[in-house]
XYZ file of N, CA, C and O in Angstrom:
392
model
N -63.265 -45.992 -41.849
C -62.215 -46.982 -41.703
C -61.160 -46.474 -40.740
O -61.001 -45.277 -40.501
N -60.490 -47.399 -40.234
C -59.439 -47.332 -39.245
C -57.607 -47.897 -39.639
O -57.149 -49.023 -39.834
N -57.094 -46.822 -39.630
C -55.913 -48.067 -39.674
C -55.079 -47.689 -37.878
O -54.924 -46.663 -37.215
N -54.778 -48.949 -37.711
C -53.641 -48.877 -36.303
C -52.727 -49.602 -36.715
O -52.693 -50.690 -37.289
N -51.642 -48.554 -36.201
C -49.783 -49.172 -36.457
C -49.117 -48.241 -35.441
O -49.392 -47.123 -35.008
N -48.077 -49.178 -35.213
C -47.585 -49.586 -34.138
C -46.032 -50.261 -34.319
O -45.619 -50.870 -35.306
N -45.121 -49.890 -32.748
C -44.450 -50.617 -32.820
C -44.496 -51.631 -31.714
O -45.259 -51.304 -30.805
N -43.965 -52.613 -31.578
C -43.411 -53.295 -30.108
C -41.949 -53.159 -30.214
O -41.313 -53.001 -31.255
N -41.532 -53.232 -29.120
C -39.943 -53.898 -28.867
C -40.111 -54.997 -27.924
O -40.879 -55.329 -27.021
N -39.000 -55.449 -28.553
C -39.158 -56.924 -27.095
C -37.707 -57.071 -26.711
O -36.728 -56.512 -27.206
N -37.786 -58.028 -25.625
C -36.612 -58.556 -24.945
C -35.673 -58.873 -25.547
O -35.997 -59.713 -26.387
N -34.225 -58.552 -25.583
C -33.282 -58.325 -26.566
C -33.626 -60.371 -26.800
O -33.830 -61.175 -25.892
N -33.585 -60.580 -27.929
C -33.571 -62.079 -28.529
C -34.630 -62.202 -28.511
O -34.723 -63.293 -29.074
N -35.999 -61.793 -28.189
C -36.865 -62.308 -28.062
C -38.168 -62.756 -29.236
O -39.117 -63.532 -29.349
N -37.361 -61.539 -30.061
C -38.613 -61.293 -31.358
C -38.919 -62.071 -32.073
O -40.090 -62.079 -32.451
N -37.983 -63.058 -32.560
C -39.000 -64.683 -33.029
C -39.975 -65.365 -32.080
O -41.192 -65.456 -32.238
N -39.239 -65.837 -31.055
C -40.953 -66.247 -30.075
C -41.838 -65.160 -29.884
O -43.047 -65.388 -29.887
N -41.365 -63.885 -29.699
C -43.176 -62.830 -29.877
C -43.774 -63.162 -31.148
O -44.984 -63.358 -31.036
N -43.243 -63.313 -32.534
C -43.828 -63.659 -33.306
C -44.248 -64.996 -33.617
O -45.057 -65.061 -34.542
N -43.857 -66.240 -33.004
C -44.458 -67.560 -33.143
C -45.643 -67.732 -32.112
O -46.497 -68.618 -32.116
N -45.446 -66.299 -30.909
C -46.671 -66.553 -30.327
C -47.884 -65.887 -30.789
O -49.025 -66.309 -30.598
N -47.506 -64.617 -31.528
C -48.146 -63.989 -32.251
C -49.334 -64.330 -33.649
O -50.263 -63.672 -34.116
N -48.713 -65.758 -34.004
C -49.025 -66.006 -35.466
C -50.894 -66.856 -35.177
O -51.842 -66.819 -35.961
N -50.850 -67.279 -34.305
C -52.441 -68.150 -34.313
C -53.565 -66.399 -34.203
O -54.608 -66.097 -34.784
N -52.587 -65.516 -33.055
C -53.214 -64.516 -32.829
C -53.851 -64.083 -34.227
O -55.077 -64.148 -34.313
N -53.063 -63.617 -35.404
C -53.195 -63.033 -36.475
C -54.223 -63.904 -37.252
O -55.173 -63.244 -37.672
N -54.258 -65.305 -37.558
C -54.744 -65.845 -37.914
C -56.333 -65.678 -37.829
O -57.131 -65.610 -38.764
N -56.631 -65.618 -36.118
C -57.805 -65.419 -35.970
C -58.361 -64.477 -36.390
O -59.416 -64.323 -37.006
N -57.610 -63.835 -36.032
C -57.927 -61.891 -36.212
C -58.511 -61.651 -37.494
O -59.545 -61.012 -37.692
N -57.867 -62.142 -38.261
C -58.193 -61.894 -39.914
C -59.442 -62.520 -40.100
O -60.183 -62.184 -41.024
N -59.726 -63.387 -39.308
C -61.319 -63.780 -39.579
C -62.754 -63.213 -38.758
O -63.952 -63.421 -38.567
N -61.690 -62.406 -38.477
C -62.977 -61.210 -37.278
C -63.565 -60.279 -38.277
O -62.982 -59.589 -39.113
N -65.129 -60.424 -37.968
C -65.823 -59.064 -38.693
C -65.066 -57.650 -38.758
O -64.646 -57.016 -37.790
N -64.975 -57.256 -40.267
C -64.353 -55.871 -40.367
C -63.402 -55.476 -39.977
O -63.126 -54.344 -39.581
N -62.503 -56.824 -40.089
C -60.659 -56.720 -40.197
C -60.511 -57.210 -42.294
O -61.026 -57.947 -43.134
N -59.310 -56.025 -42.124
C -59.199 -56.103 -44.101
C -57.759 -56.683 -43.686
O -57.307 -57.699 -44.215
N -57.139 -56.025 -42.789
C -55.695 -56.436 -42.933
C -55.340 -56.109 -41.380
O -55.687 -55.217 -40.606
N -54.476 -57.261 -41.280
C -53.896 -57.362 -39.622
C -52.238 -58.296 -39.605
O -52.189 -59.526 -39.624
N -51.136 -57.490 -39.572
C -49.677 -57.929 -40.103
C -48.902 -57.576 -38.991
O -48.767 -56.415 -38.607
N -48.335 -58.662 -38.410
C -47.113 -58.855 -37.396
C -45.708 -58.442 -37.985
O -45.054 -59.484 -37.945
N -44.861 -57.372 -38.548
C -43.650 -57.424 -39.011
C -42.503 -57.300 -38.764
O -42.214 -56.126 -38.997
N -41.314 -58.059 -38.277
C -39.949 -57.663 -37.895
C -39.619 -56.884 -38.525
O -40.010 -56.678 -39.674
N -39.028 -56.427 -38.076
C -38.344 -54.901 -38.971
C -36.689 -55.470 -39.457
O -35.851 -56.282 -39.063
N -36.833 -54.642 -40.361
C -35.402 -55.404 -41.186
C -33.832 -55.092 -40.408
O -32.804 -55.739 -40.611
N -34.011 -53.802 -39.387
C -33.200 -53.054 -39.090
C -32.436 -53.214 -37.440
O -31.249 -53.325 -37.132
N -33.435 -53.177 -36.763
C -33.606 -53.611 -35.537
C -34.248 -55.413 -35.007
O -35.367 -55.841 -35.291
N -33.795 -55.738 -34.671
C -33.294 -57.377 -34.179
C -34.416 -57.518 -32.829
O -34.934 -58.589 -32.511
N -34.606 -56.501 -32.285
C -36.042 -56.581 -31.110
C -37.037 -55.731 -31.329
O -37.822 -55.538 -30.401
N -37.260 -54.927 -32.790
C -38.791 -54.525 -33.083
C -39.636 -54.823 -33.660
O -39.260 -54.671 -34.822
N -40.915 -55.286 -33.675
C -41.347 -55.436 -34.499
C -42.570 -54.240 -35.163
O -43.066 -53.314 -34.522
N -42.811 -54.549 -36.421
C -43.948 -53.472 -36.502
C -45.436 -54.183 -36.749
O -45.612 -55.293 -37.251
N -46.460 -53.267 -36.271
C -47.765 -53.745 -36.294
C -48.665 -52.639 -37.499
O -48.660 -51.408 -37.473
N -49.463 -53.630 -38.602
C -50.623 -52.372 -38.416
C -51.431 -53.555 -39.251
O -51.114 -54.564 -39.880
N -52.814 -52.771 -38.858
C -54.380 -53.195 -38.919
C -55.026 -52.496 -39.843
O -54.360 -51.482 -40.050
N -56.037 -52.511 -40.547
C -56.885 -52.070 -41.240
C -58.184 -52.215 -40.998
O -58.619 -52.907 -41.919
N -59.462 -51.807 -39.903
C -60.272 -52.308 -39.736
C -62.054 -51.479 -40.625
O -61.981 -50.598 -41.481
N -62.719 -51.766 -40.375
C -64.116 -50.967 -41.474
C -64.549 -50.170 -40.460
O -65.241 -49.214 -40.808
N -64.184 -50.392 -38.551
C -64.553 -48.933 -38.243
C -64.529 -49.101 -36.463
O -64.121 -50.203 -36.097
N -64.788 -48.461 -35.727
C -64.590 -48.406 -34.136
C -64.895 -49.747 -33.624
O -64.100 -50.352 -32.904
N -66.091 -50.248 -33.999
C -67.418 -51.141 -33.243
C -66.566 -52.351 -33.560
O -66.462 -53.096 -32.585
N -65.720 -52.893 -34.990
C -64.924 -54.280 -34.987
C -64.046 -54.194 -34.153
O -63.861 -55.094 -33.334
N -63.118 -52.777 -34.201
C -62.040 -52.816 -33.771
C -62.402 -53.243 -31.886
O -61.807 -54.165 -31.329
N -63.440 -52.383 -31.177
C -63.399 -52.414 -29.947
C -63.834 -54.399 -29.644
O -63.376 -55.129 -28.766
N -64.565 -54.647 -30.444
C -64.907 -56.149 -30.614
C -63.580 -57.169 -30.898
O -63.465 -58.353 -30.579
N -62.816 -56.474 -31.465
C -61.638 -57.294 -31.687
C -60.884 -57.400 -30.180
O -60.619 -58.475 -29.642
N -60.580 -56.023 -29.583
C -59.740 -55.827 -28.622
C -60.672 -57.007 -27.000
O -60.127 -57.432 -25.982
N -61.527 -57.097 -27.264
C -62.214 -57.910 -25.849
C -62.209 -59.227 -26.740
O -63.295 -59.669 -26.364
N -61.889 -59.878 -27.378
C -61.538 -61.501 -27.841
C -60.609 -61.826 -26.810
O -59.804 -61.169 -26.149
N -61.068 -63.465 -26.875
C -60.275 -64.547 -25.984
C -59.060 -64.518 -26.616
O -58.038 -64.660 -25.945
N -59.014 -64.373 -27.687
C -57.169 -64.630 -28.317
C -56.714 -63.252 -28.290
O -55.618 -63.374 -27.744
N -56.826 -62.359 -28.469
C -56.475 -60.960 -27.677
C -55.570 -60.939 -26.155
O -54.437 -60.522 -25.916
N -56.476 -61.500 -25.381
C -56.686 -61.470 -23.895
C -55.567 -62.468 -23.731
O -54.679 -62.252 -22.906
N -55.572 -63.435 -24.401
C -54.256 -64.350 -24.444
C -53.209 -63.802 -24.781
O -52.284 -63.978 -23.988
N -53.008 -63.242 -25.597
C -51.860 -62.909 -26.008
C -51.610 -61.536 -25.140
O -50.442 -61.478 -24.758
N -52.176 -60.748 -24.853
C -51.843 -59.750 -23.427
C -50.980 -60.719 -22.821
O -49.755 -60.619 -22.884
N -51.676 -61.815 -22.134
C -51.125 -62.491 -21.033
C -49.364 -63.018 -21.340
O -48.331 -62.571 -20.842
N -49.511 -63.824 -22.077
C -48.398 -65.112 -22.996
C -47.042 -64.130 -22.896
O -45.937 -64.330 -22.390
N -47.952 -62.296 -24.019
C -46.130 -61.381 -24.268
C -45.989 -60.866 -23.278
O -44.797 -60.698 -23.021
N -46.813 -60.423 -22.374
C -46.680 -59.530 -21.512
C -44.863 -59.313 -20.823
O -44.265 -58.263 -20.590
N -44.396 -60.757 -20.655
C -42.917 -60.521 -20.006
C -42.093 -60.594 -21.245
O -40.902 -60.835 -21.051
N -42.542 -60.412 -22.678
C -41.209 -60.726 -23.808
C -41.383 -59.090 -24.352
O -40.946 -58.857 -25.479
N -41.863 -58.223 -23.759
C -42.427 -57.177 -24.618
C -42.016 -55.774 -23.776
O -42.736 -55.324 -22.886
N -40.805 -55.182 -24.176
C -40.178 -54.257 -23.258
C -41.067 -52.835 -23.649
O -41.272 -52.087 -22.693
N -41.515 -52.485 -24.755
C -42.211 -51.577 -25.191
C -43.389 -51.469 -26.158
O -43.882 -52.327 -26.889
N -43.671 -50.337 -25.991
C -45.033 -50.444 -27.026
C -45.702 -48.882 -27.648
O -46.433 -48.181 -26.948
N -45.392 -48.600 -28.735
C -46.324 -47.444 -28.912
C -47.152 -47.818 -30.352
O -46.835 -48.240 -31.464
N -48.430 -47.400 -29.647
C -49.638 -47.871 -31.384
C -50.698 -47.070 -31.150
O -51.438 -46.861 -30.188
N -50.575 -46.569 -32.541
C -51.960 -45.464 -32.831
C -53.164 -45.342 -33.302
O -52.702 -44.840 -34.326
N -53.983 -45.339 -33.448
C -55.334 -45.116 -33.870
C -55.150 -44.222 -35.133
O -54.405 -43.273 -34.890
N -55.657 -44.257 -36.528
C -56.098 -43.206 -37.600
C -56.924 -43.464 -38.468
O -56.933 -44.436 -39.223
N -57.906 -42.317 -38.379
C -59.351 -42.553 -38.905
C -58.882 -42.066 -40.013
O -58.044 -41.192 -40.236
N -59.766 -42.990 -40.945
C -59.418 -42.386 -42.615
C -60.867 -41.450 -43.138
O -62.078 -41.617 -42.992
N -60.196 -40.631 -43.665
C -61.188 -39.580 -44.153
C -61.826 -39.672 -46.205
O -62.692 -39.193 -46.938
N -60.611 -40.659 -46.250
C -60.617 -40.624 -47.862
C -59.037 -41.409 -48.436
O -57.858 -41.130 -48.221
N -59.530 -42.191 -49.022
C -58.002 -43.573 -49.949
C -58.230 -43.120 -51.541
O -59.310 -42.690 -51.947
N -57.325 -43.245 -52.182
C -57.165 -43.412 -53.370
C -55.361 -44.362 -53.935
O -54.215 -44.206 -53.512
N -55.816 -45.096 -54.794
C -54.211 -45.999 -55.513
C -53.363 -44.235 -55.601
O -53.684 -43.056 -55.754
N -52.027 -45.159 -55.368
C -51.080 -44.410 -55.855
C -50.664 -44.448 -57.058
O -49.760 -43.695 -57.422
């Protein structure tokens, strides 16, 4: 399994329309083979970040996810609302409840 998280920042005001453009994105996503969890979140603190993370069952969805038409769209759409970006890759070795 995979989880990726992430932040964006966007254009000072911008972070409700990244996220109304964001929301069909997510939608789909969640119905892609070997996505468990895929969450767009403003952060409570900061007014232009938002946070990202994914949960996927392993490389082969995730790289399948990243070449989708609604992917590729949404590159395009944030590309000018989206001042930054850092998001990571982490392979899970082993989960247990807290």
């Amino acid at each position: 399994m995979l989880i990726v998280a992430g932040t964006f920042t966007t254009a000072p005001g911008e972070r409700e329309r990244v996220l109304d453009l964001v929301s069909d994105v997510v939608t789909a996503t969640r119905r892609e083979q070997g996505c468990r969890e895929y969450v767009f979140s403003p952060d409570v603190d900061d007014p232009d970040l938002i946070r990202l993370y994914e949960l996927w069952d392993g490389q082969d969805e995730l790289d399948a996810h990243l070449k989708t038409p609604h992917i590729e769209a949404w590159r395009e759409t944030s590309a000018d609302l989206i001042t930054g970006r850092s998001v990571r890759i982490f392979t899970i070795a082993d989960s247990r409840e807290l």
